[in-house]
Short mmCIF file of C-alpha atoms in Angstrom, two decimals:
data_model
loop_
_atom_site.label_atom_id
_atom_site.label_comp_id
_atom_site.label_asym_id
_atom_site.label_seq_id
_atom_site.Cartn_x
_atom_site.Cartn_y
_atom_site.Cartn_z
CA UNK V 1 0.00 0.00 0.00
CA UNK V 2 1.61 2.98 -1.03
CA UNK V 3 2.51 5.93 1.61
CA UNK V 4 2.66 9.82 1.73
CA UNK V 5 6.19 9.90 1.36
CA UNK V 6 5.81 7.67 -1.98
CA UNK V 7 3.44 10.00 -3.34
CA UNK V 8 5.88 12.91 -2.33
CA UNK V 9 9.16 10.51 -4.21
CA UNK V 10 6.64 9.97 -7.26
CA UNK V 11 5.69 13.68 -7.15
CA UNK V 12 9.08 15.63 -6.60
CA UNK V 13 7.75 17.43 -3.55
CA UNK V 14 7.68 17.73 -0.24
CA UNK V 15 5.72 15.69 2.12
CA UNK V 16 4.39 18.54 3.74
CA UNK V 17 3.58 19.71 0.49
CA UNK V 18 1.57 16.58 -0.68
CA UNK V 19 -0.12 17.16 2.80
CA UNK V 20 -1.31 20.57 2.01
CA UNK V 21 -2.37 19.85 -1.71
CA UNK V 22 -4.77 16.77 -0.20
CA UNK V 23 -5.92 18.86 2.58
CA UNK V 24 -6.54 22.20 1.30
CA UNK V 25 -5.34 23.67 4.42
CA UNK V 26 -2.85 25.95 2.55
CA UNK V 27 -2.34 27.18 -0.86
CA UNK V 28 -0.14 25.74 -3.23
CA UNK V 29 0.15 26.72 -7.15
CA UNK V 30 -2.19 24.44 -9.26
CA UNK V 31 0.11 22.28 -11.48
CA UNK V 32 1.91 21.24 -7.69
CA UNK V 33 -1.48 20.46 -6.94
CA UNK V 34 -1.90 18.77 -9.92
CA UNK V 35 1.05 16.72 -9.76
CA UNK V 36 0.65 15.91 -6.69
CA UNK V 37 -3.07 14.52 -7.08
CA UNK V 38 -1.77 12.58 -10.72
CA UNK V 39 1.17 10.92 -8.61
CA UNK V 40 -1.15 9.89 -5.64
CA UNK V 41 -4.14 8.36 -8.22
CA UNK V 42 -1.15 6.39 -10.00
CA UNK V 43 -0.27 5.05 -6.82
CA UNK V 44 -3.28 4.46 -5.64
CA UNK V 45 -2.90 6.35 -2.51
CA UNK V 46 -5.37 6.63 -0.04
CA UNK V 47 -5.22 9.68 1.89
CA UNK V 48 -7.29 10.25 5.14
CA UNK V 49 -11.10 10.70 4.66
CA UNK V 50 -10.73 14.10 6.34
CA UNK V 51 -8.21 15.13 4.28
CA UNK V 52 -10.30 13.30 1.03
CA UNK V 53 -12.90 15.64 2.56
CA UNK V 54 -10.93 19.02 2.88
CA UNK V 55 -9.22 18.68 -0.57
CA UNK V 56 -12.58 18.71 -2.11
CA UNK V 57 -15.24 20.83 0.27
CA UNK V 58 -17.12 17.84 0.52
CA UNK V 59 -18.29 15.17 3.30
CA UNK V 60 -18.95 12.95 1.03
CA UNK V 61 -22.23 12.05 2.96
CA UNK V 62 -26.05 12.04 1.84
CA UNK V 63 -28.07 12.52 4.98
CA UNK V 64 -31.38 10.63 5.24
CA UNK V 65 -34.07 12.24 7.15
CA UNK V 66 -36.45 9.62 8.03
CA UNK V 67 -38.86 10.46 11.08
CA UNK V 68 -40.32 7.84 13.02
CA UNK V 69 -43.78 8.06 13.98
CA UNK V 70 -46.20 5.81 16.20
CA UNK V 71 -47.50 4.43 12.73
CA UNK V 72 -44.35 3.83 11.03
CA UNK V 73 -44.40 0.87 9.14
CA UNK V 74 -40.70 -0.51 10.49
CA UNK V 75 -40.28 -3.03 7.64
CA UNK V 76 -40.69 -0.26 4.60
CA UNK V 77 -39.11 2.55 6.70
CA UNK V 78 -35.48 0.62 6.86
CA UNK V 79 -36.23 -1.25 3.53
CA UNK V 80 -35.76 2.83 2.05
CA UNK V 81 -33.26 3.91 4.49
CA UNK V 82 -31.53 0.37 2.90
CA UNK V 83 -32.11 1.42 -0.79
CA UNK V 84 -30.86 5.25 -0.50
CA UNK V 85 -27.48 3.74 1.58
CA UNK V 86 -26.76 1.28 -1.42
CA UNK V 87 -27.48 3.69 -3.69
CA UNK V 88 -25.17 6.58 -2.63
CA UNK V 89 -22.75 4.26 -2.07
CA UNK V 90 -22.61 3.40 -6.03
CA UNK V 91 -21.83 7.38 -6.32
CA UNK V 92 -19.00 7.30 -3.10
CA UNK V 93 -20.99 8.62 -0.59
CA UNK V 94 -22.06 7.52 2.75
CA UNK V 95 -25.32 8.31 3.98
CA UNK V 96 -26.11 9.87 7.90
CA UNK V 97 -29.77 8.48 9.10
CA UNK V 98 -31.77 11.43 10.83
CA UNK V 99 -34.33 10.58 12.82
CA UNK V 100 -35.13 13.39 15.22
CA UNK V 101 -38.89 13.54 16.94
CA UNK V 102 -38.28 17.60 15.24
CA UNK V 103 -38.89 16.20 11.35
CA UNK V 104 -37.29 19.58 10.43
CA UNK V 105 -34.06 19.90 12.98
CA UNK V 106 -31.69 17.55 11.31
CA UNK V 107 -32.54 18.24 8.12
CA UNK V 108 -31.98 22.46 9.57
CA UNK V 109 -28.66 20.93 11.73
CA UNK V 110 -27.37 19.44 8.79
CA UNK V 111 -27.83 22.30 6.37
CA UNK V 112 -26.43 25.11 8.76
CA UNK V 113 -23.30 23.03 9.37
CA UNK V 114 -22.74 21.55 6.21
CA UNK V 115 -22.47 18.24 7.88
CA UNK V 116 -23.76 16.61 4.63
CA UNK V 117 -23.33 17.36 0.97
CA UNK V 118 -27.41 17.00 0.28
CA UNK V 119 -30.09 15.80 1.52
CA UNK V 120 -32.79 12.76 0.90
CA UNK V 121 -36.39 13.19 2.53
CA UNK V 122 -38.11 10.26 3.00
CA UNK V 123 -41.59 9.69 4.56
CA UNK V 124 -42.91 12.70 3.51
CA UNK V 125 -46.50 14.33 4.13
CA UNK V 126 -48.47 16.31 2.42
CA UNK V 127 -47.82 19.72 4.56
CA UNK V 128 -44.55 18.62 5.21
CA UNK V 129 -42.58 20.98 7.05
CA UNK V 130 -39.31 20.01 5.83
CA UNK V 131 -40.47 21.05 2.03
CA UNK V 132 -40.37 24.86 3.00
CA UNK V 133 -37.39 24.43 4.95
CA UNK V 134 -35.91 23.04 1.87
CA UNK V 135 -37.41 26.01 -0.02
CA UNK V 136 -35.85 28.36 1.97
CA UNK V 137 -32.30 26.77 2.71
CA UNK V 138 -30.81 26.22 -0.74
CA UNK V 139 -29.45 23.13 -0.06
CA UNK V 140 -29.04 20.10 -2.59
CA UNK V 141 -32.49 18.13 -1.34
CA UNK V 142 -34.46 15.25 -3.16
CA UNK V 143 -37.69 14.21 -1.86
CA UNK V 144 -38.90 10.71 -1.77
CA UNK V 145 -42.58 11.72 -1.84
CA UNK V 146 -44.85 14.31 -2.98
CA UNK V 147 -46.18 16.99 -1.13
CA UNK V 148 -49.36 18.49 -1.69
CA UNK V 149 -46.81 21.96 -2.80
CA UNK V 150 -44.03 21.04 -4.86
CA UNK V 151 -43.00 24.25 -5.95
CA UNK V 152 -39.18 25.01 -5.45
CA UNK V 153 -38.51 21.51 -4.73
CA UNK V 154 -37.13 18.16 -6.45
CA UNK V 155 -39.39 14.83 -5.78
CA UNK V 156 -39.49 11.05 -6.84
CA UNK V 157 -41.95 8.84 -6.31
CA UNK V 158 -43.91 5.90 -7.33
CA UNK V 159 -47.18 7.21 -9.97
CA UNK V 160 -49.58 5.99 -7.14
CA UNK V 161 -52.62 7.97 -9.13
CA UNK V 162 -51.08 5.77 -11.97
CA UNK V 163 -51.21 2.55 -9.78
CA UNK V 164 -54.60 3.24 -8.46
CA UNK V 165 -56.56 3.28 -11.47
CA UNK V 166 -54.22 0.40 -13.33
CA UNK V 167 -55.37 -1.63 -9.65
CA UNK V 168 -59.35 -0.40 -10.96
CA UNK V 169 -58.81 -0.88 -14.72
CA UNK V 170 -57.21 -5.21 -14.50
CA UNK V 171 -60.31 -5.71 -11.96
CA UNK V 172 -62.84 -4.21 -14.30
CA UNK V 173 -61.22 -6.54 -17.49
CA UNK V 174 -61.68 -9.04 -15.40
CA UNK V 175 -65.63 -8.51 -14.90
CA UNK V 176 -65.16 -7.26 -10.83
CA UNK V 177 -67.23 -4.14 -11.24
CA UNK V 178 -67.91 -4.01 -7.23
CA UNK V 179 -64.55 -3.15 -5.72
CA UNK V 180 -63.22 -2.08 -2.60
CA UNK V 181 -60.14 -0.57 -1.19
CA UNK V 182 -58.26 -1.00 2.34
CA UNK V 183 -56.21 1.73 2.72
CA UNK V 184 -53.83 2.66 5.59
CA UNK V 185 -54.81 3.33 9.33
CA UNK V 186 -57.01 6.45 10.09
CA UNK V 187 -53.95 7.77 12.38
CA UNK V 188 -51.70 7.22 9.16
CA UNK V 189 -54.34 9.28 7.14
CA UNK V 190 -54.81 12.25 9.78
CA UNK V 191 -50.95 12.81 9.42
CA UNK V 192 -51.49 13.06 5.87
CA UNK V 193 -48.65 10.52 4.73
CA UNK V 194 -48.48 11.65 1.23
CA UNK V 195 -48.67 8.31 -0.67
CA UNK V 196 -51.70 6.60 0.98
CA UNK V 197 -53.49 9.96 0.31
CA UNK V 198 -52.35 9.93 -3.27
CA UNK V 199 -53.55 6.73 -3.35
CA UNK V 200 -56.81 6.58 -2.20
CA UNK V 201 -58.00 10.48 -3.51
CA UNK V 202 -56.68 8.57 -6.98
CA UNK V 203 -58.87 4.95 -6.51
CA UNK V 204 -61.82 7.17 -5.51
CA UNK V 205 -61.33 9.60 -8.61
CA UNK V 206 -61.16 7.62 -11.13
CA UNK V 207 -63.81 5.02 -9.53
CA UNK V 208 -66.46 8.23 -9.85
CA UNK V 209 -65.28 8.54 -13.12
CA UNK V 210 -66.36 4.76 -14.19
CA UNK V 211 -69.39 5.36 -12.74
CA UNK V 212 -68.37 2.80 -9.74
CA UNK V 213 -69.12 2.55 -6.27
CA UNK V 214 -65.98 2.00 -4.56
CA UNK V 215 -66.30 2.19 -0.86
CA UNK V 216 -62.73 2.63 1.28
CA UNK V 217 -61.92 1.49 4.70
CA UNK V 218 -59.42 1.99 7.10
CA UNK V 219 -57.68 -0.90 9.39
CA UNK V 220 -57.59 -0.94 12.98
CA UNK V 221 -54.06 -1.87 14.15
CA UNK V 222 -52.67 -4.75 12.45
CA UNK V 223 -55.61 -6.51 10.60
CA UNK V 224 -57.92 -6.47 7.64
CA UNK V 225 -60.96 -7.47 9.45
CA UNK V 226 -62.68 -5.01 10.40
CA UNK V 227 -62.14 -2.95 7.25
CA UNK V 228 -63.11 -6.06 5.38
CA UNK V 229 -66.33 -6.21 7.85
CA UNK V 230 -66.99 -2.35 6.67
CA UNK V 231 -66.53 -2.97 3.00
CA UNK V 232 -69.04 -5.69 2.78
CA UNK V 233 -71.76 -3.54 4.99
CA UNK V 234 -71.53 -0.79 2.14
CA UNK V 235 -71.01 -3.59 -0.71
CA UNK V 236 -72.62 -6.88 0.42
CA UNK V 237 -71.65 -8.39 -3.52
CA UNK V 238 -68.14 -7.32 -3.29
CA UNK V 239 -65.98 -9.02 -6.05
CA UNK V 240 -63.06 -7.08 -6.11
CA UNK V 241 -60.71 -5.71 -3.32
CA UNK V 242 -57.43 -2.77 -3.71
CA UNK V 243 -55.45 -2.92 -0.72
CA UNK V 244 -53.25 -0.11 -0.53
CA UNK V 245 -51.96 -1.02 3.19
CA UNK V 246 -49.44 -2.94 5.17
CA UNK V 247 -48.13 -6.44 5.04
CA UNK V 248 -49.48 -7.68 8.28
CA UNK V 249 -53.20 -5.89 6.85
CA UNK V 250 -52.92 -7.63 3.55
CA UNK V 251 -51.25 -10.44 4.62
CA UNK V 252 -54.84 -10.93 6.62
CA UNK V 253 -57.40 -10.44 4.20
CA UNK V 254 -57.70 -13.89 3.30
CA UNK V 255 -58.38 -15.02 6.28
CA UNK V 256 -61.04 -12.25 6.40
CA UNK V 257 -62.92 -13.06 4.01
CA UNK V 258 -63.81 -16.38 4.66
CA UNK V 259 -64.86 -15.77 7.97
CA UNK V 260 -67.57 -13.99 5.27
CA UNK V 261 -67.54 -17.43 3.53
CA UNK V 262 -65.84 -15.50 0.49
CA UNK V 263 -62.84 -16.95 -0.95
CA UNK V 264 -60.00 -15.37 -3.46
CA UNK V 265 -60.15 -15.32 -6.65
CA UNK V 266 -63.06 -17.07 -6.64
CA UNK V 267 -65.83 -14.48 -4.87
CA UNK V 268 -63.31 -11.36 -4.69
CA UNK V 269 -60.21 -10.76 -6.90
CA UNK V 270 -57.42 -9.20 -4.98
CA UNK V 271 -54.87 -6.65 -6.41
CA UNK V 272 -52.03 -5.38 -3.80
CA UNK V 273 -51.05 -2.17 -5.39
CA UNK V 274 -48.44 0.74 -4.42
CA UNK V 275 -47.09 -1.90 -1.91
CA UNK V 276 -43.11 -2.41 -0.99
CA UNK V 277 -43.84 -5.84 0.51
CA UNK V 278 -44.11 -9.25 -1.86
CA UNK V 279 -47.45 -11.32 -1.56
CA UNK V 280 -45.23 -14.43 -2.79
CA UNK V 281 -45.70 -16.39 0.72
CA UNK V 282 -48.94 -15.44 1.38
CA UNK V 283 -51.46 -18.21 1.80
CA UNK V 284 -52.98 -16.52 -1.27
CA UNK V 285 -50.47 -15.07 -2.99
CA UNK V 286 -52.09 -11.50 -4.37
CA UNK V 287 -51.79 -9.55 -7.77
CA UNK V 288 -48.64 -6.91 -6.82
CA UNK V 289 -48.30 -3.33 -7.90
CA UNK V 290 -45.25 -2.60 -6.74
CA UNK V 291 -43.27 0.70 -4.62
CA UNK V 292 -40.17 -0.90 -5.39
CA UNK V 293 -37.76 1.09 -3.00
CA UNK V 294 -34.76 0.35 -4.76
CA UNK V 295 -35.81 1.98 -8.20
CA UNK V 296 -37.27 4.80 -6.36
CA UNK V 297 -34.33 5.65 -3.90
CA UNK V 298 -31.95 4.75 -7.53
CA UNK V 299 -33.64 7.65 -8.98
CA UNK V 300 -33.53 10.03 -6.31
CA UNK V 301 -30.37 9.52 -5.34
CA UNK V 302 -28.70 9.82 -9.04
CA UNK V 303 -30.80 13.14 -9.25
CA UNK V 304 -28.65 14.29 -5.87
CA UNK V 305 -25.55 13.50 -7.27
CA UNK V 306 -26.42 14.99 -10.00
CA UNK V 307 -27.07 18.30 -8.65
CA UNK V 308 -24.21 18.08 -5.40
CA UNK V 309 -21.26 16.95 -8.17
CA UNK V 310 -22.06 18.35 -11.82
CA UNK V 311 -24.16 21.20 -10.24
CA UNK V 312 -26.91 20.29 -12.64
CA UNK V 313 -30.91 21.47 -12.74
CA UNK V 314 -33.16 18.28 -11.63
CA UNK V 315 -36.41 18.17 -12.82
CA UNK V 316 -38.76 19.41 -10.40
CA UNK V 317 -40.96 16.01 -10.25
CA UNK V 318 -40.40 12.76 -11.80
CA UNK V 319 -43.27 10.20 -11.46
CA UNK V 320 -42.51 6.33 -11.61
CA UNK V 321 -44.47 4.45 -13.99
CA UNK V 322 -46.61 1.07 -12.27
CA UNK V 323 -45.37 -2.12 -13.02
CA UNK V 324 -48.00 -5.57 -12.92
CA UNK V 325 -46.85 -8.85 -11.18
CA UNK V 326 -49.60 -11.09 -11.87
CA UNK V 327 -49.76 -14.17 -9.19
CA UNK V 328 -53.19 -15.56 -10.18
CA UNK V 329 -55.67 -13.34 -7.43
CA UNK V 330 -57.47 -11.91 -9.85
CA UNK V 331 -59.61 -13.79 -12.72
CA UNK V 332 -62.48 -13.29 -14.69
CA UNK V 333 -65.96 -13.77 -12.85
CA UNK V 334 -67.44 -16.45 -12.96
CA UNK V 335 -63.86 -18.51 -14.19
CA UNK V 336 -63.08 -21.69 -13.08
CA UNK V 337 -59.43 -21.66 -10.90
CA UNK V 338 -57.73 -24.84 -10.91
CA UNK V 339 -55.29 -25.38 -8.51
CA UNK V 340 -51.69 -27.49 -8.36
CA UNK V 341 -51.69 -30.91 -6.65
#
């Protein structure tokens, strides 16, 4: 592993000198500077990360605000915080998890004292306060979410509008012209998460605009049950269910519906959609529209890198099309569904 005082031999200089040009504590003419940083890349030199740092006015960090709340789906919230690490990490940077109780101070902290070369906002709500502190602050920010403003800012997300009436449009094909949603937890709503309210305002929009019924219901804790209970009250022929929720909600609606003595696909097709969970081991594997949180965070985070390194304009929102996993929950009425022995 080669050493400072190689890359000093290699360069003709001083050590102190090779010192100074990686640092950037003290001026030195550009082509020593040059030399200096041409001898230490041939020798593959490896200087301190502070001095890595100093030498370019970077951290080299992303940080990752990502409140917790009393509804915070654990599972998702990491599987994101997972997805925007990786990422950066294909760009060299490391990424510094926020998670104050304040949604706004470490995103402020982190700005004030350059502590991080941009910013990635995940979990974001509709009146988000962290979208006019990243109005105001000028600092390289990418939001993973869409607030009900987006002016001044730069956001990725899934097309959940998209999602919602693709979930609508394979259930009508299919002949399921009585459909129902299960959306997130009324606590989850009242905090205005942005995606289960893009979501749902979509399913019911473009429901009206079929001409369909579509009545919504909102979980208690961590089962379908109830909501399933609610849907059939308000539409006793279901045949079609969106669920637009958590695993452990979705991963329950089976067993939900036959307590009803309905049974999927066979009584009610089933379409998971805007989802970052897999249906794959579920005792009735569902239909998938995906939030995959690696293409998402991919995006975002080659926007930010964009912006913090090549000082480039982003686009202000950039909307990921739905993708279709078909797993055999939803089929035409009145089908026959064989099964494997």
């Amino acid at each position: 592993m080669a050493t400072i005082q190689d890359v000093a031999r290699e360069a003709g200089v001083s050590i102190s000198t090779v010192s100074y040009a990686l640092s950037g504590k003290r001026s030195i003419k550009p082509s020593t500077r040059d030399r200096v940083l041409d001898a230490a890349q041939r020798l593959g030199y490896l200087p301190h990360a502070s001095a890595r740092m100093l030498a370019a006015n970077r951290s080299q960090i992303f940080a990752v605000t990502a409140p917790l709340h009393n509804d915070t789906d654990h599972s998702a919230h990491m599987v994101f915080a997972m997805e925007v690490t990786k990422a950066a990490r294909t760009h060299g940077y490391d990424t510094l998890l926020l998670v104050d109780d304040d949604v706004s101070e470490g995103m402020r902290r982190s700005a004030a004292s350059s502590l991080a070369d941009g910013i990635v906002v995940l979990d974001v709500d509709a009146h988000d306060p962290r979208a006019d502190l990243a109005r105001s602050n000028n600092y390289p920010t990418v939001f993973i979410g869409i607030p009900a403003d987006t002016t001044g800012l730069v956001c990725v997300d899934l097309d959940f509008e998209a999602a919602a009436r693709l979930a609508i449009d394979t259930l009508v094909a299919a002949g399921r012209t009585r459909i129902g949603l299960v959306s997130h937890p009324l606590e989850t709503m009242r905090r205005e998460s942005n995606f289960p309210l893009r979501f749902r305002d979509g399913f019911a929009s473009h429901a009206a605009t079929l001409g369909i019924a579509a009545p919504i219901a909102y979980p208690v804790e961590h089962r379908s049950h109830e909501a399933v209970a609610q849907l059939l009250d308000a539409q006793p022929d279901l045949d079609g269910l969106v669920l637009n929720t958590s695993v452990d909600v979705a991963s329950s609606v089976t067993a939900a519906l036959a307590e009803h003595g309905r049974s999927v696909p066979q009584d009610v097709a089933v379409i998971a959609a805007g989802v970052t969970f897999s249906t794959e081991r579920f005792a009735v594997p569902f239909d998938t529209i995906p939030l995959d949180a690696r293409v998402s965070c991919s995006v975002a985070v080659d926007i930010l890198a964009r912006i913090v390194d090549d000082n480039v304009a982003a686009p202000e929102t950039t909307l990921i099309p739905p993708t279709y996993i078909t797993r055999g929950s939803v089929t035409p009425t009145g089908a026959a569904v064989t099964t494997g022995t």
